[in-house]
PDB file of N, CA, C and O in Angstrom:
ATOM      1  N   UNK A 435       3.179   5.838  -7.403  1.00  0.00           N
ATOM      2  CA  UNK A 435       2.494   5.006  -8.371  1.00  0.00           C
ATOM      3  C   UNK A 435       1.165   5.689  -8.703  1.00  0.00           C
ATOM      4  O   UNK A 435       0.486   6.058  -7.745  1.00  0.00           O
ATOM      5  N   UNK A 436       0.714   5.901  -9.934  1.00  0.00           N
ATOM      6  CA  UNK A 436      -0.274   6.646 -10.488  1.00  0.00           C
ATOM      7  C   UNK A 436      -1.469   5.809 -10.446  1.00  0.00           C
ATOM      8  O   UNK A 436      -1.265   4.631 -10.738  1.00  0.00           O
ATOM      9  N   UNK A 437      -2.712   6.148 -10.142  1.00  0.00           N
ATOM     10  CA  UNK A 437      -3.935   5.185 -10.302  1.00  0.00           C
ATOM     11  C   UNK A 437      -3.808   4.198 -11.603  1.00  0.00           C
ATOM     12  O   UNK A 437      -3.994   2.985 -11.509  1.00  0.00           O
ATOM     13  N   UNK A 438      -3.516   4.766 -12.657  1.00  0.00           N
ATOM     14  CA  UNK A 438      -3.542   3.404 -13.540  1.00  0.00           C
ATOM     15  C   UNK A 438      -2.613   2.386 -13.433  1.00  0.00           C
ATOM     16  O   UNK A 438      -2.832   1.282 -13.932  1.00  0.00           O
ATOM     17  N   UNK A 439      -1.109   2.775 -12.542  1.00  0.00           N
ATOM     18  CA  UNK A 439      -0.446   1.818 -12.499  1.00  0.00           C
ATOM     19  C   UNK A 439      -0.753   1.028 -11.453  1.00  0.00           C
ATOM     20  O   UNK A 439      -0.279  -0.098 -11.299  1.00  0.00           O
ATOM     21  N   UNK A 440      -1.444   1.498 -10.793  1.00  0.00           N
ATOM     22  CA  UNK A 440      -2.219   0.525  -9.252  1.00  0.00           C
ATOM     23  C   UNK A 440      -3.421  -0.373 -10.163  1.00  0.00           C
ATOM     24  O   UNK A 440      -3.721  -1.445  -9.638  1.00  0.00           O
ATOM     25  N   UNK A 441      -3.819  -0.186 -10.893  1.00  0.00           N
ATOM     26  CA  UNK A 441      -5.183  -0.800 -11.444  1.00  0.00           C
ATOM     27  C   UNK A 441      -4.410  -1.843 -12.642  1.00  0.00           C
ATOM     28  O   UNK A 441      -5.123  -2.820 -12.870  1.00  0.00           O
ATOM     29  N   UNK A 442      -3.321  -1.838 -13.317  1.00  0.00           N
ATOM     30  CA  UNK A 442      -2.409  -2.133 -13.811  1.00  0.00           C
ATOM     31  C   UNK A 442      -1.587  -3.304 -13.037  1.00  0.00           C
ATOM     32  O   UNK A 442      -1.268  -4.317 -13.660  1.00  0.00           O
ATOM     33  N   UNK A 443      -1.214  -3.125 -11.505  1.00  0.00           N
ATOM     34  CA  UNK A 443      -0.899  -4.159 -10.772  1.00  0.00           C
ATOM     35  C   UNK A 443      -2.004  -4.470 -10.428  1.00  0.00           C
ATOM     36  O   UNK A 443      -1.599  -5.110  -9.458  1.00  0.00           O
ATOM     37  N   UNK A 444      -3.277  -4.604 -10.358  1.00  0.00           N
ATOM     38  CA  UNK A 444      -4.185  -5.546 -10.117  1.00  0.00           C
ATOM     39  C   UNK A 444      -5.103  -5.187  -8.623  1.00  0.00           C
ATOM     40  O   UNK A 444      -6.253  -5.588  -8.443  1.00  0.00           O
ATOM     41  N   UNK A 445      -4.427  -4.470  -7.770  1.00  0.00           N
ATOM     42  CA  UNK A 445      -4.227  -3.939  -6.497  1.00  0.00           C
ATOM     43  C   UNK A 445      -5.860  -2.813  -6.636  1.00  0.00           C
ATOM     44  O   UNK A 445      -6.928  -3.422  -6.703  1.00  0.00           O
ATOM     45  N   UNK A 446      -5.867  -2.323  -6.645  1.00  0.00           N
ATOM     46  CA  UNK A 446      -7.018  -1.321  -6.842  1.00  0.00           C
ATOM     47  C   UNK A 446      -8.043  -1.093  -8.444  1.00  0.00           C
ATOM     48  O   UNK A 446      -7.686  -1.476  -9.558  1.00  0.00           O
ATOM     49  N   UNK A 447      -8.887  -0.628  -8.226  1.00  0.00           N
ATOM     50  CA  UNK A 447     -10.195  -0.958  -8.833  1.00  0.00           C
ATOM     51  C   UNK A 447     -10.833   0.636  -9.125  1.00  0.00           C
ATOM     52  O   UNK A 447     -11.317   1.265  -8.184  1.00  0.00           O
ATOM     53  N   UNK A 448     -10.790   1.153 -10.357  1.00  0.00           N
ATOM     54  CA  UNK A 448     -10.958   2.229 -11.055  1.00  0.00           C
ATOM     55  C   UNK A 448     -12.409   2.428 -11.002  1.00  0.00           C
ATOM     56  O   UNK A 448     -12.975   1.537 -11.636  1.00  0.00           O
ATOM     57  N   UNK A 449     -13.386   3.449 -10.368  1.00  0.00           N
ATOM     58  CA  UNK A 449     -14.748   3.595 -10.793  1.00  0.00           C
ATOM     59  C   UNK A 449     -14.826   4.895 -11.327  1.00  0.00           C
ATOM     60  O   UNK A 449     -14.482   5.759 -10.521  1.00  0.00           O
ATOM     61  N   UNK A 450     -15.252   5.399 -12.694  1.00  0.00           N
ATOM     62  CA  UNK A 450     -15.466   6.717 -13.086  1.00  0.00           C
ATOM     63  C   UNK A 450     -17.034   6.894 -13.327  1.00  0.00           C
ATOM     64  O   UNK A 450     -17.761   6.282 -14.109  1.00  0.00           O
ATOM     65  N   UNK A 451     -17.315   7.831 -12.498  1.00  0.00           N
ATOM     66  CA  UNK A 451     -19.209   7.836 -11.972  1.00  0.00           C
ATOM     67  C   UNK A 451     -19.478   8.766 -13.556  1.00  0.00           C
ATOM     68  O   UNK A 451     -20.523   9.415 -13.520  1.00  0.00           O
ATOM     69  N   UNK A 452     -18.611   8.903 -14.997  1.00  0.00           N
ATOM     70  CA  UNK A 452     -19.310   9.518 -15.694  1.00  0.00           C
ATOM     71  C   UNK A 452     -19.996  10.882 -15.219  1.00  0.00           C
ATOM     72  O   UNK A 452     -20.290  11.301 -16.339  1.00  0.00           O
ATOM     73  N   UNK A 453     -20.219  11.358 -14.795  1.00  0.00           N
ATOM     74  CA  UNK A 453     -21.363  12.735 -14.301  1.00  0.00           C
ATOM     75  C   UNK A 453     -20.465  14.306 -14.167  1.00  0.00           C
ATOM     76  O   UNK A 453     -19.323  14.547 -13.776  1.00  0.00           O
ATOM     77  N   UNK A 454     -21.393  15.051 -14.602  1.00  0.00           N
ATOM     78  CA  UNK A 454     -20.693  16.540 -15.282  1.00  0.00           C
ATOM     79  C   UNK A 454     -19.560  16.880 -14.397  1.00  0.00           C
ATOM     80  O   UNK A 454     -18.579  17.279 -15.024  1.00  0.00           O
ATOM     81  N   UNK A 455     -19.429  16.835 -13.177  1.00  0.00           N
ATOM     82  CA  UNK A 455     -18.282  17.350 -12.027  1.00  0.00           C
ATOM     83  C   UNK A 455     -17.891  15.549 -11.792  1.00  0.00           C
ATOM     84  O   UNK A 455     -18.420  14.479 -11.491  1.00  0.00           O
ATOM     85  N   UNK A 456     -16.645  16.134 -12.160  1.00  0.00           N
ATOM     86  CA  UNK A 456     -15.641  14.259 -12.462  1.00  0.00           C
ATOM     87  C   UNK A 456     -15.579  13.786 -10.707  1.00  0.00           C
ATOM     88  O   UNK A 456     -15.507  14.256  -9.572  1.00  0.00           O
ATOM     89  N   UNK A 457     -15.649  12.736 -11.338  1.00  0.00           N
ATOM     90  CA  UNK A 457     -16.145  12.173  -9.936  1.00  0.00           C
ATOM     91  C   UNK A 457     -15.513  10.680 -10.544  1.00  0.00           C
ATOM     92  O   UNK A 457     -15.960  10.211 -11.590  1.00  0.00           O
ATOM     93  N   UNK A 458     -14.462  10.019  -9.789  1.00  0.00           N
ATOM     94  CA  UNK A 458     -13.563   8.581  -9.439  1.00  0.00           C
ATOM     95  C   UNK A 458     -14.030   8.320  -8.161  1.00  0.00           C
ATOM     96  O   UNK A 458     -14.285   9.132  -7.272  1.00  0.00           O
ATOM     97  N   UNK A 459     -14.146   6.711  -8.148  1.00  0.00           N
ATOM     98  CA  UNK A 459     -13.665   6.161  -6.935  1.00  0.00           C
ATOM     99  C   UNK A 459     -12.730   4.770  -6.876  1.00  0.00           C
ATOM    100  O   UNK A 459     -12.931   3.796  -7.601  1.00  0.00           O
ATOM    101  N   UNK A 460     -11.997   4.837  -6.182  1.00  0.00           N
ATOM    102  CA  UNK A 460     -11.270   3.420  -6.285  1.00  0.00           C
ATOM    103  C   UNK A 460     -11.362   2.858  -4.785  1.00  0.00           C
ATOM    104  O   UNK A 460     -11.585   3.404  -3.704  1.00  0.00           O
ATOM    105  N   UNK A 461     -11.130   1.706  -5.125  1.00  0.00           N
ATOM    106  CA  UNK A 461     -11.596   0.293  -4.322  1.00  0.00           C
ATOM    107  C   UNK A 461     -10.311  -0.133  -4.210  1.00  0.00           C
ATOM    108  O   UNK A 461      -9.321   0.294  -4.803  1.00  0.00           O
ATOM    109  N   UNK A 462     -10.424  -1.301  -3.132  1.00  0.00           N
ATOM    110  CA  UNK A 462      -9.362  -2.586  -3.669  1.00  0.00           C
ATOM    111  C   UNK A 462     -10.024  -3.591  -3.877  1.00  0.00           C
ATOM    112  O   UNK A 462     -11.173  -3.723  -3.456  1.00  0.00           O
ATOM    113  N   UNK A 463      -9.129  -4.844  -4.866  1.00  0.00           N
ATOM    114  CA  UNK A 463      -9.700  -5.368  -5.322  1.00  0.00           C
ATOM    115  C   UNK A 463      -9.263  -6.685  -4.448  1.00  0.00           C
ATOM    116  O   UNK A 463      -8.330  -6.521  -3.662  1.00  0.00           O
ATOM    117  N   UNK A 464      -9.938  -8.121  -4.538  1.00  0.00           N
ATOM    118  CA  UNK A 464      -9.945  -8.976  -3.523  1.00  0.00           C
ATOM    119  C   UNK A 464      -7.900  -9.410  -3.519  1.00  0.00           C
ATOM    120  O   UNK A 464      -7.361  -9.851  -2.504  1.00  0.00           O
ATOM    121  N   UNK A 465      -7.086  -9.141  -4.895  1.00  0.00           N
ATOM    122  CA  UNK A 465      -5.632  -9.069  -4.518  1.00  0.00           C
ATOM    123  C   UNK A 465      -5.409  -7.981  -4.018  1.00  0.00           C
ATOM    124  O   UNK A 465      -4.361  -8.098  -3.385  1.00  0.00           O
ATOM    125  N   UNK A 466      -5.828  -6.888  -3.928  1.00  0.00           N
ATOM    126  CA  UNK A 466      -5.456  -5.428  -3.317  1.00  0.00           C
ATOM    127  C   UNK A 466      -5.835  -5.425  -1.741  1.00  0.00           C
ATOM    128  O   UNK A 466      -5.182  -4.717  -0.974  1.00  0.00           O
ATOM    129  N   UNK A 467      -6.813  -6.162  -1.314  1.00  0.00           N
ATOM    130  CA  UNK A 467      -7.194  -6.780   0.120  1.00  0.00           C
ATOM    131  C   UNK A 467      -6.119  -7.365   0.483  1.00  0.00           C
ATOM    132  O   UNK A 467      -5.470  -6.840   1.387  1.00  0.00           O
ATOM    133  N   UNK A 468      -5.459  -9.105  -0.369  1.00  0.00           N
ATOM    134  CA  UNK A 468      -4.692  -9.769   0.101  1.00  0.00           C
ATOM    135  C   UNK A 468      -3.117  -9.576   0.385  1.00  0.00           C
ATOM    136  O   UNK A 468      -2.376 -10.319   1.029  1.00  0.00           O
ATOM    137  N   UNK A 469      -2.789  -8.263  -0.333  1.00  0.00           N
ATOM    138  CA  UNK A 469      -1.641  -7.595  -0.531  1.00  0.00           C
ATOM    139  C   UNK A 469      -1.804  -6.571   0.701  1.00  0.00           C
ATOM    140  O   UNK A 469      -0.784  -6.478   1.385  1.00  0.00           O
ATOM    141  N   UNK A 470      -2.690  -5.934   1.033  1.00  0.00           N
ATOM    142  CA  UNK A 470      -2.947  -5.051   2.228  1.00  0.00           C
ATOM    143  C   UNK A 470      -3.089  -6.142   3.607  1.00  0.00           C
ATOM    144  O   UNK A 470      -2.884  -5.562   4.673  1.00  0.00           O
ATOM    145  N   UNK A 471      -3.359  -7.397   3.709  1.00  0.00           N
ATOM    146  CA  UNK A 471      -2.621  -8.146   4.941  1.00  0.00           C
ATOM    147  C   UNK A 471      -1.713  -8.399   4.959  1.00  0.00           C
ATOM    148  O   UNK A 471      -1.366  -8.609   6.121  1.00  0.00           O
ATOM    149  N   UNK A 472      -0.577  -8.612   3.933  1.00  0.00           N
ATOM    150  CA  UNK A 472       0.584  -8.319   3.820  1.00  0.00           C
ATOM    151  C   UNK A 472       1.535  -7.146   4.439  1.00  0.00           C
ATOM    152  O   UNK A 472       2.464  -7.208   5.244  1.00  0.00           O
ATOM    153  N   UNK A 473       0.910  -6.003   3.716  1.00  0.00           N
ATOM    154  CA  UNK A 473       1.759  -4.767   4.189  1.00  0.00           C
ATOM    155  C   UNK A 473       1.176  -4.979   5.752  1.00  0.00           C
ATOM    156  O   UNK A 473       1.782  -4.376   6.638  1.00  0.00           O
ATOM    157  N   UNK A 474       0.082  -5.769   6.108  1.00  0.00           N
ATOM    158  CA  UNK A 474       0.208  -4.645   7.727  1.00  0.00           C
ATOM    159  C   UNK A 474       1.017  -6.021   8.545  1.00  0.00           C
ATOM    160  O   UNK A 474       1.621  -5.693   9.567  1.00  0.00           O
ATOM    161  N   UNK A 475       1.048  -6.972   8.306  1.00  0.00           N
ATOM    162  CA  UNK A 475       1.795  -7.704   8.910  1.00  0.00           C
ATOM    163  C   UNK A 475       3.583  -7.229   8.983  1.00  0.00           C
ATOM    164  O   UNK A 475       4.338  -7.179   9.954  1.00  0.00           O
ATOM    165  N   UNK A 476       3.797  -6.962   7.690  1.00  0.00           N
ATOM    166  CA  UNK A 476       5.145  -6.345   7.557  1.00  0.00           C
ATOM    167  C   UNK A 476       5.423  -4.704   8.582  1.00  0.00           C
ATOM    168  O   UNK A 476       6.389  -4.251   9.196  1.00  0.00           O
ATOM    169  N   UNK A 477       4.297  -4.324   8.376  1.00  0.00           N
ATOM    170  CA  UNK A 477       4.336  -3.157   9.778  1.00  0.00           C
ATOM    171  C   UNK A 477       4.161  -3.187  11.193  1.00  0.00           C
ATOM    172  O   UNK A 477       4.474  -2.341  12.031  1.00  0.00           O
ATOM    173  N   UNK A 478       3.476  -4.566  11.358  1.00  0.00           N
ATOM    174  CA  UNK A 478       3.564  -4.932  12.882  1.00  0.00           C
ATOM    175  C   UNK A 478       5.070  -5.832  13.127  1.00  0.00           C
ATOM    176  O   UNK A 478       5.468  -6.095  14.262  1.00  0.00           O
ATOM    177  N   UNK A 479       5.604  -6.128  12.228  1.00  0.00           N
ATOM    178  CA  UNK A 479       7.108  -7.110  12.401  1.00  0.00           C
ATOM    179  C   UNK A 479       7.879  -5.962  12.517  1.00  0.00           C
ATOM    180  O   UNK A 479       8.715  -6.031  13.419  1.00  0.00           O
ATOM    181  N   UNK A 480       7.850  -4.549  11.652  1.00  0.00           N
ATOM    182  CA  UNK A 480       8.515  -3.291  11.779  1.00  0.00           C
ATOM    183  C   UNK A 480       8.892  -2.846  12.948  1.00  0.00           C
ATOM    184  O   UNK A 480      10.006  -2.774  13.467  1.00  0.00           O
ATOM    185  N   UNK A 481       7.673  -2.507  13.369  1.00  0.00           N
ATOM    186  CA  UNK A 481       7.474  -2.109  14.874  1.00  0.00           C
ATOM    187  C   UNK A 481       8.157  -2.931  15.884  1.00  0.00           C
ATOM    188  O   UNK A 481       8.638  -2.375  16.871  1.00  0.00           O
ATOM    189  N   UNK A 482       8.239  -4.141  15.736  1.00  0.00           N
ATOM    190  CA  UNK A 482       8.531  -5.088  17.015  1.00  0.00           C
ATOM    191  C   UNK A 482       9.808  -5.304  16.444  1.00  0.00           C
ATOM    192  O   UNK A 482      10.252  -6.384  16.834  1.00  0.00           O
ATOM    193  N   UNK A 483      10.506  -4.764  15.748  1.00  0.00           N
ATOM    194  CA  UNK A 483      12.165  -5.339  15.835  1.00  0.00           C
ATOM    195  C   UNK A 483      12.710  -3.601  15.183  1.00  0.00           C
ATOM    196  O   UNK A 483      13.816  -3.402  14.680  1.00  0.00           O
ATOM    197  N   UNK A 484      11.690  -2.587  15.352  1.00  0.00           N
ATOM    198  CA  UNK A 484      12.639  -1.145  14.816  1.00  0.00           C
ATOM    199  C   UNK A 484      13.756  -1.058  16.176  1.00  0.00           C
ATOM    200  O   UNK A 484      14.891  -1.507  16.018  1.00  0.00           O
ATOM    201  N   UNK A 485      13.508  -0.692  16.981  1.00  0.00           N
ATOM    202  CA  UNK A 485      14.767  -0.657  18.024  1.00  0.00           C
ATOM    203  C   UNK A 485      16.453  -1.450  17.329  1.00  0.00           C
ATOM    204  O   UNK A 485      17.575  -0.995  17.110  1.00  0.00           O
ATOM    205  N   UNK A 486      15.889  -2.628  17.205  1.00  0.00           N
ATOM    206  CA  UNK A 486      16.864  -3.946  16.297  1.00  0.00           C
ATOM    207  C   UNK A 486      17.768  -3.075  14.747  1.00  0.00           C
ATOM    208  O   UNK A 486      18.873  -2.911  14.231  1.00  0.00           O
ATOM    209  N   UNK A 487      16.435  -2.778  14.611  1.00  0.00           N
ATOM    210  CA  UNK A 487      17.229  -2.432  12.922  1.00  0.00           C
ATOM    211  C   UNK A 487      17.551  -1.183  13.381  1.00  0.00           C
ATOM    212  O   UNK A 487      18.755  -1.144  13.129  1.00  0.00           O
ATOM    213  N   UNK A 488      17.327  -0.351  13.785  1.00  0.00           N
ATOM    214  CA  UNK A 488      17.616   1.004  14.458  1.00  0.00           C
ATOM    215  C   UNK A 488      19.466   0.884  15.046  1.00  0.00           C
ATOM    216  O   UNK A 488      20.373   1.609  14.638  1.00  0.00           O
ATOM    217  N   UNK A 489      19.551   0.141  15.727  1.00  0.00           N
ATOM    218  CA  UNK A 489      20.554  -0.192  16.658  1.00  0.00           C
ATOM    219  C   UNK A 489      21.603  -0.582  15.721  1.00  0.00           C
ATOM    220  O   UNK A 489      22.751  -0.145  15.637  1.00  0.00           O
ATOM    221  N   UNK A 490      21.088  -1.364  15.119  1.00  0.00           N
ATOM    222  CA  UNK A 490      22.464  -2.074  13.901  1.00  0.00           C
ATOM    223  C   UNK A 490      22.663  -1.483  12.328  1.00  0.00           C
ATOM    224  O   UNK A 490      23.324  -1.982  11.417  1.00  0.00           O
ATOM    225  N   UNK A 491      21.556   0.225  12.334  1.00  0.00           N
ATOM    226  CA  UNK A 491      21.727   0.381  11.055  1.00  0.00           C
ATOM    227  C   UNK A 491      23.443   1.335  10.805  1.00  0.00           C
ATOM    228  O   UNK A 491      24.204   1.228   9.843  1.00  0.00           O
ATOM    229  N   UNK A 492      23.554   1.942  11.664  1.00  0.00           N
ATOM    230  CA  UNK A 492      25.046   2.700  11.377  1.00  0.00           C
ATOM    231  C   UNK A 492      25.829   1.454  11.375  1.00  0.00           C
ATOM    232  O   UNK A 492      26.206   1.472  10.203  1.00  0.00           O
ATOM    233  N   UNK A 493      26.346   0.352  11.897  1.00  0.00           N
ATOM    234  CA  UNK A 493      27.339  -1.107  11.763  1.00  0.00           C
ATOM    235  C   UNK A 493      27.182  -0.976  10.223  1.00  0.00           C
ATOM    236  O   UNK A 493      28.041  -0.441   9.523  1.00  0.00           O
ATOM    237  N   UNK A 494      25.874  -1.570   9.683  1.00  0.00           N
ATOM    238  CA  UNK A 494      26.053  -2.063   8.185  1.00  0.00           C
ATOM    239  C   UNK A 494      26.329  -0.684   7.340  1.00  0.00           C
ATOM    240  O   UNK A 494      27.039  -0.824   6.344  1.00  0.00           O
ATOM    241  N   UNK A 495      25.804   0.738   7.653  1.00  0.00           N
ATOM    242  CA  UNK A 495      25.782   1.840   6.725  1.00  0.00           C
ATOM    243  C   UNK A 495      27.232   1.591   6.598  1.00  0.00           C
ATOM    244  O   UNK A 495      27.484   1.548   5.394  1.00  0.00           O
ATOM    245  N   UNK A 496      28.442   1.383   7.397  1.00  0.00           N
ATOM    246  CA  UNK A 496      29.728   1.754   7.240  1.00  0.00           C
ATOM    247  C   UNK A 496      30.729   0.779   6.693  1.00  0.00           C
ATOM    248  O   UNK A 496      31.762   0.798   6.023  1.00  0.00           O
ATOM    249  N   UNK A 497      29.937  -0.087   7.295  1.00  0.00           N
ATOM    250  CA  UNK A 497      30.996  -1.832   6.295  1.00  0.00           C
ATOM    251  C   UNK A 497      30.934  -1.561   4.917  1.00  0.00           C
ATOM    252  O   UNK A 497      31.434  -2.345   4.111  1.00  0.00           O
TER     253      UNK A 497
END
């Protein structure tokens, strides 16, 4: 996903400092915060059941 399409979903926050050697910074924005407790919750549930999905992913690859 390209910076404008992140600033586009709402998620991050475009700063262009204008000045002769280009210079961006991006942020998140207070949904780009609330979407980032999201992803890390979804990575601590990852972690605590990968063994799980690990174990049962060849069963479903083959059904």
């Amino acid at each position: 996903m390209s910076g404008t399409e992140q600033e586009q979903a709402a998620a991050v926050a475009r700063y262009d400092h204008h000045t002769p050697n280009p210079r961006v910074d991006y942020s998140l924005t207070p949904a780009g915060r609330d979407l980032l407790a999201t992803v890390h919750q979804l990575c601590t549930w990852s972690r605590a059941h990968l063994r799980e999905l690990l174990d049962g992913a060849p069963e479903r690859a083959g059904a």
